[in-house]
Each structure stands twice: as structure tokens, then as C-alpha cells.
GROMACS .gro file of C-alpha atoms in nm:
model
  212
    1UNK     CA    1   0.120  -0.204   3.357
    2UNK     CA    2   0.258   0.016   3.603
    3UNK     CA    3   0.215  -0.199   3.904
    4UNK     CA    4   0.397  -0.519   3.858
    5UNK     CA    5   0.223  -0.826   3.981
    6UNK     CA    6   0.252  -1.215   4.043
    7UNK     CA    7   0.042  -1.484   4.013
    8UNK     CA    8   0.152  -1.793   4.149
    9UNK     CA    9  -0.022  -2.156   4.070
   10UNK     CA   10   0.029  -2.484   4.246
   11UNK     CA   11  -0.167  -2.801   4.093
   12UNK     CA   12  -0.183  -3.149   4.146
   13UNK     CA   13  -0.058  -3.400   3.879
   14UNK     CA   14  -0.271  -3.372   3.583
   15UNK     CA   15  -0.507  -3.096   3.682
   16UNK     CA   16  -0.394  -2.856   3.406
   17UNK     CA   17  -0.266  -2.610   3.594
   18UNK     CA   18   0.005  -2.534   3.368
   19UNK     CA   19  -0.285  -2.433   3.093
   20UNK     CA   20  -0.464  -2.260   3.275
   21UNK     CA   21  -0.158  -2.049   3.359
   22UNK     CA   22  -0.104  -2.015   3.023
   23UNK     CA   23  -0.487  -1.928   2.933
   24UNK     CA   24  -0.445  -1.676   3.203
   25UNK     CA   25  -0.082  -1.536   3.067
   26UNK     CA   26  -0.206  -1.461   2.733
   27UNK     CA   27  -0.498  -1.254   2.870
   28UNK     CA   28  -0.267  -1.047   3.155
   29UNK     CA   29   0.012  -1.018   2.864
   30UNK     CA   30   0.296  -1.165   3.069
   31UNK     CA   31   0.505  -1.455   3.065
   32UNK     CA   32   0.424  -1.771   3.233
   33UNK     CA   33   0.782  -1.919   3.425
   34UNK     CA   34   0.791  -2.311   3.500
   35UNK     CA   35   1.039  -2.533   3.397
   36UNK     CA   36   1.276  -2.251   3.244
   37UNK     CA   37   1.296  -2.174   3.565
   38UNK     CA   38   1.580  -2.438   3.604
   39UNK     CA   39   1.764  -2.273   3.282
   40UNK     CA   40   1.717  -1.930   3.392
   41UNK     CA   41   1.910  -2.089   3.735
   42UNK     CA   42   2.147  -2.280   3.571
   43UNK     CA   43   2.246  -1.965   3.339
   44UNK     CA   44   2.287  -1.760   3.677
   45UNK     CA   45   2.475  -1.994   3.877
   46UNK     CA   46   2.713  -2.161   3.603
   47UNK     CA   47   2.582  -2.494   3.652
   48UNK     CA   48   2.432  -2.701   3.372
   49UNK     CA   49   2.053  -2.755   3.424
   50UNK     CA   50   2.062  -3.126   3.505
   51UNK     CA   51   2.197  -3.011   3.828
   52UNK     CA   52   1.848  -2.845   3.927
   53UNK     CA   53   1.664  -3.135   3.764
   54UNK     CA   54   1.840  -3.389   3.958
   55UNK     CA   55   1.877  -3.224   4.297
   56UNK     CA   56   1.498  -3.131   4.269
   57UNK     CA   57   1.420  -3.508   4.187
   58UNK     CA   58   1.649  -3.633   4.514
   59UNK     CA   59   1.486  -3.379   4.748
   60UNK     CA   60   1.153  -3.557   4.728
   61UNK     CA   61   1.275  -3.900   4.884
   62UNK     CA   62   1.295  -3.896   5.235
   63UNK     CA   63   1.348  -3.519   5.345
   64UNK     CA   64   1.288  -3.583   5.673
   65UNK     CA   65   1.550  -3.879   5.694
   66UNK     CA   66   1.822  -3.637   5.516
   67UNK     CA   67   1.755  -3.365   5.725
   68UNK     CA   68   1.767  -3.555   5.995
   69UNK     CA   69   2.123  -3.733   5.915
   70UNK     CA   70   2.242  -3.345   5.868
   71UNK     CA   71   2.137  -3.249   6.245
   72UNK     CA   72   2.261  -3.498   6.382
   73UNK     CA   73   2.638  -3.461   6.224
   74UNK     CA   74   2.651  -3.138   6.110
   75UNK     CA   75   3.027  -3.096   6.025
   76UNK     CA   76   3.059  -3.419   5.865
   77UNK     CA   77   3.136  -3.465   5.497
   78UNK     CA   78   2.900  -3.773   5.481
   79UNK     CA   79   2.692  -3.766   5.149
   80UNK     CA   80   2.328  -3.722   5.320
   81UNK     CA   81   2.497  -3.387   5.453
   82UNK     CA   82   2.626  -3.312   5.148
   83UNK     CA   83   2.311  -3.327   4.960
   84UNK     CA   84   2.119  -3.118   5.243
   85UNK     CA   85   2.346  -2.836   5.172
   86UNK     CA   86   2.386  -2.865   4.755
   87UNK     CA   87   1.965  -2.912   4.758
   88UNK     CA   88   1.928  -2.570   5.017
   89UNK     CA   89   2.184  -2.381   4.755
   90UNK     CA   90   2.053  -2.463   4.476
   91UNK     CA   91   1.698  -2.417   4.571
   92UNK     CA   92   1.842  -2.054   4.706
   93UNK     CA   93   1.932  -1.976   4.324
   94UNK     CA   94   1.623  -2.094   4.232
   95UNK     CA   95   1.467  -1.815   4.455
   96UNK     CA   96   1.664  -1.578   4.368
   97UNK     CA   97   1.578  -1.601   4.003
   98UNK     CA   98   1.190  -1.635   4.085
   99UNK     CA   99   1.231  -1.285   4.278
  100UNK     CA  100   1.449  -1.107   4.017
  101UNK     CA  101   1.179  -1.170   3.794
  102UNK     CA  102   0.920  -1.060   3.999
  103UNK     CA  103   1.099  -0.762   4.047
  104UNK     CA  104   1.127  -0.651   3.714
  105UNK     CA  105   0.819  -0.747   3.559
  106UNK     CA  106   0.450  -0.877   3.614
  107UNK     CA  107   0.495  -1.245   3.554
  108UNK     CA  108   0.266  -1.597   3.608
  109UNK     CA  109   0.467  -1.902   3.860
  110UNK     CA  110   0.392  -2.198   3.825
  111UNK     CA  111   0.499  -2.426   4.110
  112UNK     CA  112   0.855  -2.399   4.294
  113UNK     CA  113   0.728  -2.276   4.575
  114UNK     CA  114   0.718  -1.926   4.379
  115UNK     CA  115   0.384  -1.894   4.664
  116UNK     CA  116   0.631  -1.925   4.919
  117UNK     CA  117   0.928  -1.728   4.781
  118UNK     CA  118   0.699  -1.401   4.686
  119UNK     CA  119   0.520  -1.417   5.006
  120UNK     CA  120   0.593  -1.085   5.078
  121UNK     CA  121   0.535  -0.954   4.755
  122UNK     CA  122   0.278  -0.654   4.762
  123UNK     CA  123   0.059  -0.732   4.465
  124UNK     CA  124   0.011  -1.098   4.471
  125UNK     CA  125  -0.296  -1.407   4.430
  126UNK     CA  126  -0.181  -1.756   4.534
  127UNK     CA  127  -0.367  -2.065   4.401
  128UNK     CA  128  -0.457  -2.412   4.410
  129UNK     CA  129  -0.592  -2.634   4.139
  130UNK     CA  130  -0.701  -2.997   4.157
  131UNK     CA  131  -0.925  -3.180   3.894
  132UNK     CA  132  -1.147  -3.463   3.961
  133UNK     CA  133  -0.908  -3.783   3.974
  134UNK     CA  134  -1.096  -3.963   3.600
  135UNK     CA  135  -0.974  -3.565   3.429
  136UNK     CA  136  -0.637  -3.600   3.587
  137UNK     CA  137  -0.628  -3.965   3.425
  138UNK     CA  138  -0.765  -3.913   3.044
  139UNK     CA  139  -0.502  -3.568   3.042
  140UNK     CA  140  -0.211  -3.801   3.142
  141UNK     CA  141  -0.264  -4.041   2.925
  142UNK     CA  142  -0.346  -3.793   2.633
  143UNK     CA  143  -0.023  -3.617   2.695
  144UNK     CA  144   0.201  -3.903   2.773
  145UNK     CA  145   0.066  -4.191   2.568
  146UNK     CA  146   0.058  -4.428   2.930
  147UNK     CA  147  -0.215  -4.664   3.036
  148UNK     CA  148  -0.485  -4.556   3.314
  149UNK     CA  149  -0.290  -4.734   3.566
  150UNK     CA  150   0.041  -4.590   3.493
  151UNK     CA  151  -0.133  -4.245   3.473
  152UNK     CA  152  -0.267  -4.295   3.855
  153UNK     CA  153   0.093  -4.408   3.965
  154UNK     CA  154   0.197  -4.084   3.787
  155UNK     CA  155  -0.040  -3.873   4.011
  156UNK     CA  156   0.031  -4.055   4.322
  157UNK     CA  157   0.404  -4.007   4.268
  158UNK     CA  158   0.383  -3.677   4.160
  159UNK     CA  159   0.141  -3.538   4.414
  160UNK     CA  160   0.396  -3.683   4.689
  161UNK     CA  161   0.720  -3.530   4.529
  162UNK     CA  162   0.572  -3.202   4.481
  163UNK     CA  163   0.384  -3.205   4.880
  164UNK     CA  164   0.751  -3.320   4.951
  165UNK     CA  165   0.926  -3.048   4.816
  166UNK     CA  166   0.647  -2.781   4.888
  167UNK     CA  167   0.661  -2.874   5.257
  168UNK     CA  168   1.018  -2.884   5.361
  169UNK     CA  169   1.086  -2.566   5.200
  170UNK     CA  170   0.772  -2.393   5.271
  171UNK     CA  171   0.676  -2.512   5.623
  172UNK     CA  172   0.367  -2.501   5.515
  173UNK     CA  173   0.109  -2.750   5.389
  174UNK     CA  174   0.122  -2.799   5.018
  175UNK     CA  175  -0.243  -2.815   4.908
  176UNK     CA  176  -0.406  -2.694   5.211
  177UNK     CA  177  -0.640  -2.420   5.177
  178UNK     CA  178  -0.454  -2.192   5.458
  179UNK     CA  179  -0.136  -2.222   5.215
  180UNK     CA  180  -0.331  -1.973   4.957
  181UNK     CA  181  -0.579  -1.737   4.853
  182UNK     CA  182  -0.798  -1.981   4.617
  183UNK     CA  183  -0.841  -2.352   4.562
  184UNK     CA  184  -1.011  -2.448   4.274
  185UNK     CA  185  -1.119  -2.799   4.090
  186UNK     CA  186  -1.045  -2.729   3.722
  187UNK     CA  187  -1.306  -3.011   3.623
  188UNK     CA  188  -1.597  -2.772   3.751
  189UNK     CA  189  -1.546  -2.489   3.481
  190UNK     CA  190  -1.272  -2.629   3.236
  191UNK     CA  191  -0.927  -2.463   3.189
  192UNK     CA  192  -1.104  -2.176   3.001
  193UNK     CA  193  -1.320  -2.102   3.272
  194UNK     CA  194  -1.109  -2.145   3.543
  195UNK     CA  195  -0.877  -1.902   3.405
  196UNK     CA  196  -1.173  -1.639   3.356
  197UNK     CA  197  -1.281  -1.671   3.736
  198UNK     CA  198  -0.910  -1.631   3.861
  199UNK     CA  199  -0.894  -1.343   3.607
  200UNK     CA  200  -1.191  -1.164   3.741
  201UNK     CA  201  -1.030  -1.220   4.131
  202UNK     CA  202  -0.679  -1.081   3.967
  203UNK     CA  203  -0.892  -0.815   3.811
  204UNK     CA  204  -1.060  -0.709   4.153
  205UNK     CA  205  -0.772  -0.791   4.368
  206UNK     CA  206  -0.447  -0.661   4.207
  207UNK     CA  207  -0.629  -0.369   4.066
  208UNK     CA  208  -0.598  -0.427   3.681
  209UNK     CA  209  -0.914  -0.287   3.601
  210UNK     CA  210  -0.747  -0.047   3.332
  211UNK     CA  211  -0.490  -0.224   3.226
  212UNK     CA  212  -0.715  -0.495   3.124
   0.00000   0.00000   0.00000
């Protein structure tokens, strides 16, 4: 494909976003990036990956609290200023990977604000998928084994680490339909058919009609 392209998926906690990605990657031919993402920075930066894992988990309690500490002494040392600054670098690296990649090749994002970070990317579809909440449940618990209550503390949880994290480094709102181009519910056409319908807007919109 001579025009590279990105596709860039945010999901809610058990929607299968991360399958339909992948439905959608073997169709385009290009590689889906999520949690490698963190090696890929790690590799770049030096650091071992449990640096991004950890940092990322940390970021999602009480950003505004940090943030706040770090305004209000900005040249001290203090550990809440510390981990403003280490969670801003890092996440930097983690942007800087996302857009190398995009750069070189046509590629499929899933989360990381990759929606954010390739804003300004000229051949781009942002999306949004959610499932109804009884889907979201029965995938959890198929995939981690956990009861249907500790699958809806999973969601709950999840959905408020990733809004935290989307917001504070997007300033935008994560889930909101302004924030992309499509929101979807995957429990409407399954991940197969999802995928198909965001392949026929990628078709249309990014021009793939012959590569395709």
C-alpha cells in the first residue's frame, strides 16, 4: 500500500476491541500494536518494561491530585512531583514509538491514546467500541476464569483507569463521541461484523479501494 494509514481503537473493558482489531488487521494486512507497545518503549528508552507497566498503572489514581501537588511546588523534589514528570516522559516515549510506527508503515492502535498522538496524521479513522454490559461480563469471565461480580468490578475499574489516562493526556473526553470518528456497540453485529462495517468506512475513507 502506497499510502500508509492508521487505525486507531479505544474500547471499554470487555467489549472486544482488541479482536476486532485483530479481525480487522488480518484483512488490511498490517500489524495490530497494543501492549508491545510498552516493549517497543522500553527497547527505545533503555528501561525495562515494568517501568511503563507500572507508571501507566500509577497515572490512573488521582491525576488531578498529582498534578495538582506538581503546580503548586514545582521545583520541589517531593515524590508526587517526581512521578508527574517520570509519568509525562515516559508517556513521551510511548508517543514517540506510536508515531515512528505510523511513519513507516500502515499499522492498527489499540488504545494509548494512539487517537490522540496521530491526530494529525493525514490518513486516519478513530473509533469507539462498547458492548452491552451482560457481553462485557460472559467475555471476562471466559478469558479470565473470574466470577460475574469480579468481572463487573473489572469493567468499572478498568473503564475509570483507561477515562483516567485518556483524559489527562488527551484533554479530551475518553468515550465521547466528539473524541472520534465512529462509536460502535460490538454486541449489535459481533466482532466479525463490526470489523466488516469499520472495514467498509476504512475502505471509503482512507481510499483502499485497490489495495483491498
Amino acid at each position: 500500500m502506497e499510502n500508509k494509514f492508521v487505525i486507531n481503537i479505544g474500547r471499554q473493558i470487555g467489549s472486544g476491541g482488541k479482536s476486532v482489531g485483530e479481525a480487522l488487521a488480518r484483512r488490511l494486512g498490517v500489524k495490530l500494536y497494543d501492549k508491545e507497545l510498552i516493549n517497543l518503549a522500553a527497547k527505545q528508552s533503555g528501561l525495562c518494561p515494568e517501568v511503563f507497566e507500572q507508571a501507566d498503572e500509577k497515572r490512573s489514581h488521582n491525576r488531578l491530585a498529582t498534578l495538582l501537588g506538581y503546580l503548586r511546588a514545582p521545583f520541589m523534589s517531593d515524590g508526587g512531583t517526581t512521578d508527574v514528570l517520570s509519568g509525562d516522559a515516559l508517556f513521551k516515549i510511548q508517543s514517540d514509538v506510536i508515531r515512528n510506527i505510523a511513519a513507516r508503515e500502515s499499522a492498527l492502535f489499540v488504545g494509548r491514546c494512539a487517537d490522540y498522538i496521530l491526530r494529525d496524521h493525514p490518513c486516519r479513522i478513530s473509533l469507539f467500541l462498547t458492548a452491552d454490559d451482560d457481553d462485557r461480563v460472559t467475555r471476562i469471565c471466559e478469558r479470565t476464569g473470574c466470577s460475574e461480580a469480579e468481572a463487573r468490578q473489572t469493567m468499572e475499574r478498568g473503564d475509570a483507569h483507561r477515562a483516567a489516562y485518556y483524559n489527562y493526556y488527551s484533554m479530551r473526553t475518553w468515550g465521547a463521541a466528539a473524541s472520534y470518528d465512529l462509536c460502535m456497540n460490538t454486541s449489535l453485529l459481533g466482532i466479525e461484523g463490526t470489523a466488516e462495517l469499520i472495514l467498509q468506512l476504512a475502505t471509503q475513507k482512507l481510499d483502499l479501494t485497490s489495495d483491498l
